[in-house]
CSV table of C-alpha atoms in Angstrom, one decimal:
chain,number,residue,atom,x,y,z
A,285,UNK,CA,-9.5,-4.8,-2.9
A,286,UNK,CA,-8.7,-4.9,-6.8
A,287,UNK,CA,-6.9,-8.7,-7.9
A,288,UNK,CA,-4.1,-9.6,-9.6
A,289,UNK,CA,-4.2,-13.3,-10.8
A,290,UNK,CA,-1.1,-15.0,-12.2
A,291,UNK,CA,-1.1,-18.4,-13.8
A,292,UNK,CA,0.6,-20.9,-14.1
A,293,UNK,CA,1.7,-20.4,-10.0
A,294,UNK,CA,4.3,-22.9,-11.1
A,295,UNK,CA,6.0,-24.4,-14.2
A,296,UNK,CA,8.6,-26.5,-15.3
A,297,UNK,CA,10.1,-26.6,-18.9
A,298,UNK,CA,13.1,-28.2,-20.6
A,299,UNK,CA,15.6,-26.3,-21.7
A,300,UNK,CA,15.3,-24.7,-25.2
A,301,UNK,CA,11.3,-24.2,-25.2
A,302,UNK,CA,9.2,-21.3,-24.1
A,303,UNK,CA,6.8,-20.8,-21.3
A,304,UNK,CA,3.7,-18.0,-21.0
A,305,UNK,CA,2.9,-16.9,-18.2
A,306,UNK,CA,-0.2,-14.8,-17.9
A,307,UNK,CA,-1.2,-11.6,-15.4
A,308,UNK,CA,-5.1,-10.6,-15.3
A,309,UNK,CA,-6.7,-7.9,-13.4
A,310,UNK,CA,-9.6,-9.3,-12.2
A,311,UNK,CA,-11.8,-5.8,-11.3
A,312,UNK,CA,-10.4,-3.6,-12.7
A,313,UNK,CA,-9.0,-2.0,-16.6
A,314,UNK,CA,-4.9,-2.0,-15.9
A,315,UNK,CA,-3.6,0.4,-19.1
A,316,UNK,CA,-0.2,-0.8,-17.3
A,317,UNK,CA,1.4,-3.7,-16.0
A,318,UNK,CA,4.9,-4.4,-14.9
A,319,UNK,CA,6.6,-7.5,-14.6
A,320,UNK,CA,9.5,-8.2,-12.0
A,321,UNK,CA,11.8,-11.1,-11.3
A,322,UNK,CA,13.0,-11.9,-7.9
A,323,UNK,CA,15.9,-13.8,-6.8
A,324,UNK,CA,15.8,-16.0,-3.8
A,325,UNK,CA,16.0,-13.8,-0.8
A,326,UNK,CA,16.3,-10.7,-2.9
A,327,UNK,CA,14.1,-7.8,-3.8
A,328,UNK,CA,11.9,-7.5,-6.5
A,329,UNK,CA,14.0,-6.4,-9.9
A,330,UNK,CA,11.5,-4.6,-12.7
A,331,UNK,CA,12.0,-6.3,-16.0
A,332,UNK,CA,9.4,-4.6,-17.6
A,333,UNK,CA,6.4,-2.0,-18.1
A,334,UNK,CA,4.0,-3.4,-20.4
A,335,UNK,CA,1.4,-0.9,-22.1
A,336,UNK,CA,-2.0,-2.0,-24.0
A,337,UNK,CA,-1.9,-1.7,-27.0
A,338,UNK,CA,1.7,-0.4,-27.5
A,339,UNK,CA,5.1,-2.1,-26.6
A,340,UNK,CA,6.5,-2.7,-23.6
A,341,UNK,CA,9.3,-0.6,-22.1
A,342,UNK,CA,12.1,-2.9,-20.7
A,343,UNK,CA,14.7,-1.8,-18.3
A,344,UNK,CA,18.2,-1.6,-19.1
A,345,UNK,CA,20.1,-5.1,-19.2
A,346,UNK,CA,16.6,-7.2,-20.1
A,347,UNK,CA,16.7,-8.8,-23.2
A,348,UNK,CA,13.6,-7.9,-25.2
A,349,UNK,CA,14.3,-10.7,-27.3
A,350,UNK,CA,14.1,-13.3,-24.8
A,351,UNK,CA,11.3,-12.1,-22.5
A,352,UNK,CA,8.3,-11.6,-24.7
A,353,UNK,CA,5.6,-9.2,-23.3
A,354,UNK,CA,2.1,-8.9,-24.9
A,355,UNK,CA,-0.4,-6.6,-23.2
A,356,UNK,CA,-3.2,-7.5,-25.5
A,357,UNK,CA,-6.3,-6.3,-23.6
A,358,UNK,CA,-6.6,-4.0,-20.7
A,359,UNK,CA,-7.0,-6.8,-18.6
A,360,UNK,CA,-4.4,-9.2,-19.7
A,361,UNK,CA,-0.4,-8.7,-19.9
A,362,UNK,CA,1.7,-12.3,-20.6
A,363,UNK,CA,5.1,-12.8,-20.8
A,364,UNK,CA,6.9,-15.3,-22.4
A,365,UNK,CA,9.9,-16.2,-21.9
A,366,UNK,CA,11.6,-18.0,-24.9
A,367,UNK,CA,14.2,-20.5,-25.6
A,368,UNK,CA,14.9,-21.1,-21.8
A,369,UNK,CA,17.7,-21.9,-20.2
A,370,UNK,CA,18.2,-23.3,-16.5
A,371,UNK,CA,19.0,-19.1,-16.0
A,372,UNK,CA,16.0,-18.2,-16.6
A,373,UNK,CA,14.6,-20.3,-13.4
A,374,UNK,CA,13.0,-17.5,-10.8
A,375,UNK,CA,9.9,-16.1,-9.3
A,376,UNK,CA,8.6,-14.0,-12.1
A,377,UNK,CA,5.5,-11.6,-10.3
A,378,UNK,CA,3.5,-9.2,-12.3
A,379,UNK,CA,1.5,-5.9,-10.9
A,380,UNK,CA,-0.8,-3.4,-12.3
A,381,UNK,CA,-2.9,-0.1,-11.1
A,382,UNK,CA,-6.2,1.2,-11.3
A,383,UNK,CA,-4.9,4.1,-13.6
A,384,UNK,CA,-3.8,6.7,-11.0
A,385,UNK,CA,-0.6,7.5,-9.5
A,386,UNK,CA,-2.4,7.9,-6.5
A,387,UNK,CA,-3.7,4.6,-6.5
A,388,UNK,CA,-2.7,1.5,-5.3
A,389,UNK,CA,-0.2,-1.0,-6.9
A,390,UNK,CA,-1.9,-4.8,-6.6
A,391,UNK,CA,0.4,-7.6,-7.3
A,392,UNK,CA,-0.2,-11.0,-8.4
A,393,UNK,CA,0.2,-14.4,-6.5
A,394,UNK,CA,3.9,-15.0,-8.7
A,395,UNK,CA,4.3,-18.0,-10.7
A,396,UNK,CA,8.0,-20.1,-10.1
A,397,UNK,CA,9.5,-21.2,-13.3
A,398,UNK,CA,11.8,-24.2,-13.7
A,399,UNK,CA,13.7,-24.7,-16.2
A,400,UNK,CA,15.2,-28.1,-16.8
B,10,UNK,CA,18.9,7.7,-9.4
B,11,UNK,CA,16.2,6.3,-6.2
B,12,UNK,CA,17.4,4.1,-4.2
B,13,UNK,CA,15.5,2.3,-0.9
B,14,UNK,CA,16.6,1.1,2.4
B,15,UNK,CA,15.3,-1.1,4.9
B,16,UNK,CA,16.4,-1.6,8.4
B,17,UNK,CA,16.6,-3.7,9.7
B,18,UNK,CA,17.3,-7.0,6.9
B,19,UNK,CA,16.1,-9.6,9.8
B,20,UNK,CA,14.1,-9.2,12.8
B,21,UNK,CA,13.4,-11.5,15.3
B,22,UNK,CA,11.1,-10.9,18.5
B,23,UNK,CA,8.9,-12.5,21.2
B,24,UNK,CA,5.1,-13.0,20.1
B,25,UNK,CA,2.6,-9.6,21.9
B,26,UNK,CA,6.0,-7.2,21.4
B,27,UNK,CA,5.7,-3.7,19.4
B,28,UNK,CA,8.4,-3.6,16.3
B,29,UNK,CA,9.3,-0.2,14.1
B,30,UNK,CA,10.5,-1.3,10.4
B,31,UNK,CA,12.4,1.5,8.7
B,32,UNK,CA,12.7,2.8,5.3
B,33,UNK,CA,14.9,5.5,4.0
B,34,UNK,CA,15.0,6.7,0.4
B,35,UNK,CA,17.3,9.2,-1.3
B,36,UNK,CA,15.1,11.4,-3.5
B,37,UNK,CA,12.2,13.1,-1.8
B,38,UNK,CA,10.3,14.0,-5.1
B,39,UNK,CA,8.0,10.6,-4.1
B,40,UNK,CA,4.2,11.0,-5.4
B,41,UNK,CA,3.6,7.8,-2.7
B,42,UNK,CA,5.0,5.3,-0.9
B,43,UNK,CA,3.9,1.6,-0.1
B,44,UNK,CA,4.0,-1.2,2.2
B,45,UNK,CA,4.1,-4.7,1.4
B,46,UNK,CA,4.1,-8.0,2.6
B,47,UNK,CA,5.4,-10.8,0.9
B,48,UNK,CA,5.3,-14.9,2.4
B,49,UNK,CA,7.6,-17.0,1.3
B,50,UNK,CA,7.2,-17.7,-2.4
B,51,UNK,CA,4.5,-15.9,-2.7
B,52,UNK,CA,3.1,-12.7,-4.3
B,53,UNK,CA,3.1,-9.1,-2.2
B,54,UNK,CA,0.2,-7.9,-0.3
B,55,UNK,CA,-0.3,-4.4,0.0
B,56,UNK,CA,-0.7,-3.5,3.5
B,57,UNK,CA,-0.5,0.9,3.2
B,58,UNK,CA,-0.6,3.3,0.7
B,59,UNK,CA,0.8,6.9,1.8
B,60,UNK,CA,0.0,9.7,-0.4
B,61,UNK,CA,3.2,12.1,-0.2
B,62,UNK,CA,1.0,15.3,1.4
B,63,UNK,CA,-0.1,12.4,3.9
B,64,UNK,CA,1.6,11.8,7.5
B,65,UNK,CA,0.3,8.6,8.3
B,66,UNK,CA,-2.1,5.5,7.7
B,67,UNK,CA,-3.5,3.0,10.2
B,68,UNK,CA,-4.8,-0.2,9.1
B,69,UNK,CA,-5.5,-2.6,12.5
B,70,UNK,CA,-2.3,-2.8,14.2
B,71,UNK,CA,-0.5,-1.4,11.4
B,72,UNK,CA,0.7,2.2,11.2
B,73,UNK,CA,3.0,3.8,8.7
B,74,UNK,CA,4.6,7.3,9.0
B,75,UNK,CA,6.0,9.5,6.1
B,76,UNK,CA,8.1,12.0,6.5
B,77,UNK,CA,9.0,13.3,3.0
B,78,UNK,CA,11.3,15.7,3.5
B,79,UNK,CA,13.5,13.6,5.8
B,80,UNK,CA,13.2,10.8,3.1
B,81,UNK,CA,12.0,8.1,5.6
B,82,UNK,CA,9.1,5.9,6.2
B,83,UNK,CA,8.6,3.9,9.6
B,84,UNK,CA,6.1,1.2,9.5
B,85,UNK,CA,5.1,0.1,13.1
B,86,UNK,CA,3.6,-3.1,13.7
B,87,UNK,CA,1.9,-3.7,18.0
B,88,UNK,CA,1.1,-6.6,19.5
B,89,UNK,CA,2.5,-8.8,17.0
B,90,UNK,CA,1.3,-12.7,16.5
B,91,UNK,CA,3.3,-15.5,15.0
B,92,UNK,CA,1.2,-14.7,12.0
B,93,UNK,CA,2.8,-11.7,11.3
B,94,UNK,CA,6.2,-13.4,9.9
B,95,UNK,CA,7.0,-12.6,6.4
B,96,UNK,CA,9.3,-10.3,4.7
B,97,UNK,CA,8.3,-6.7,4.6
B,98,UNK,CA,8.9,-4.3,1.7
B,99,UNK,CA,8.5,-0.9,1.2
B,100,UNK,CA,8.3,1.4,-2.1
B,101,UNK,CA,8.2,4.7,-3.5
B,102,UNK,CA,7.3,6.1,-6.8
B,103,UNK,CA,8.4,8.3,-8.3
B,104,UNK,CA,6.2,9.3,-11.1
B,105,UNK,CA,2.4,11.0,-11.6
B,106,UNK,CA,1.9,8.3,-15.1
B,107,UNK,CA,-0.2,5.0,-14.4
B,108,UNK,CA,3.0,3.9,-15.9
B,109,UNK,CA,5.2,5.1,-12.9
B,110,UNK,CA,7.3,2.9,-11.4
B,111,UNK,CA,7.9,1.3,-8.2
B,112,UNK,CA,11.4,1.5,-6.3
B,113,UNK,CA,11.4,-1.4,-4.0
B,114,UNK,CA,14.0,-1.5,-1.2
B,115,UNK,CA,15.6,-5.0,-0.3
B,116,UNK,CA,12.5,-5.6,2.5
B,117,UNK,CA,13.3,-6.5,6.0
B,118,UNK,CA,12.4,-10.3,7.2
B,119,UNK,CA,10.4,-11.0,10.2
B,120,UNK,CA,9.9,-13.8,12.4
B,121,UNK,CA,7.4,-13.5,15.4
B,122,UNK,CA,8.0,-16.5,17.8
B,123,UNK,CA,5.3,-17.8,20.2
């Protein structure tokens, strides 16, 4: 099946500097990606649908500002999350499709930010 | 506005029993609904993908039901194995764009003793 690769899986920062993280479809052009956050035992919370070429579309209550999306090829989305504060420590996970509604939505392995 | 339940939140049962994980959603205007699997902090794996004019999908000992017009999704797991334990998430969406989003509900968590 298509693949979704995150990286870093995990990453620790100090407080006050930013982080990238990167999403790839490995097999396949992805015109859109989304990026969710996930609290510890809770479901997955869309921050984000990130468009090539165009700018992302963030949902309600995310600050644009602070989580930086870039969707700079149809194969790579990143998100960076700037001046970071111990808050900002989560399981960020990213996801993209093949182009269809009817298709399937891969995700990628997640990558664990700490911010210290 | 979509929203997506699970039930149960937490399952617990002996290794070799059959187990039913439910899902419910509130608008029935889905394009598709999908089964995940997520391991501890780790990414999800997509385990079935129902189209809404389908009924059902098998994958192995996996088979998910839709029934749209009811709003509810059962996903039925038989013989499970100790392997099986993870948290389980369904979602709907709710769009026809590549750009259509995902409703997840809060997944239900399953443990699978030996």
């Amino acid at each position: 099946g298509a693949v979704v690769s995150q990286h870093p899986s995990r990453v620790i920062c100090k407080s006050g500097t930013s982080v990238k993280i990167e999403c790839r479809s490995l097999d396949f052009q992805a015109t859109t990606m989304f990026w969710y956050r996930q609290f510890p035992k809770q479901s997955l919370m869309l921050m984000a649908t990130s468009n090539e070429g165009s700018k992302a579309t963030y949902e309600q209550g995310v600050e644009k500002d602070k989580f930086l999306i870039n969707h700079a090829s149809l194969t790579l989305s990143t998100l960076t999350v700037t001046s970071a504060h111990p808050e900002d420590s989560s399981f960020y996970i990213c996801s993209a499709g093949q182009g269809s509604w009817r298709d399937t939505i891969y995700f990628g392995e997640g990558s664990w930010l700490t911010v210290v | 506005k979509q929203e997506v339940t699970q039930i149960p939140a937490a399952l617990s049962v002996p290794e070799g029993e059959n187990l039913v994980l439910n899902c419910s959603f509130t608008d029935s205007a889905i394009y598709n609904l999908q089964w995940f699997r997520q391991d501890p902090g780790k990414g999800l794996t997509s385990l079935l993908l129902i189209q809404s004019s389908q009924r059902e999908q098998t994958s192995g000992r996996l088979n998910a039901s839709l029934d749209k017009s009811s709003g509810r999704s059962t996903l039925y797991i038989a013989a499970s194995q100790p392997g099986d334990s993870a948290t389980y998430l369904c979602a709907v969406r709710t769009g026809e764009t590549s750009g259509s989003r995902l409703t997840f509900g809060e997944g239900t968590q399953l443990t699978v003793n030996p």
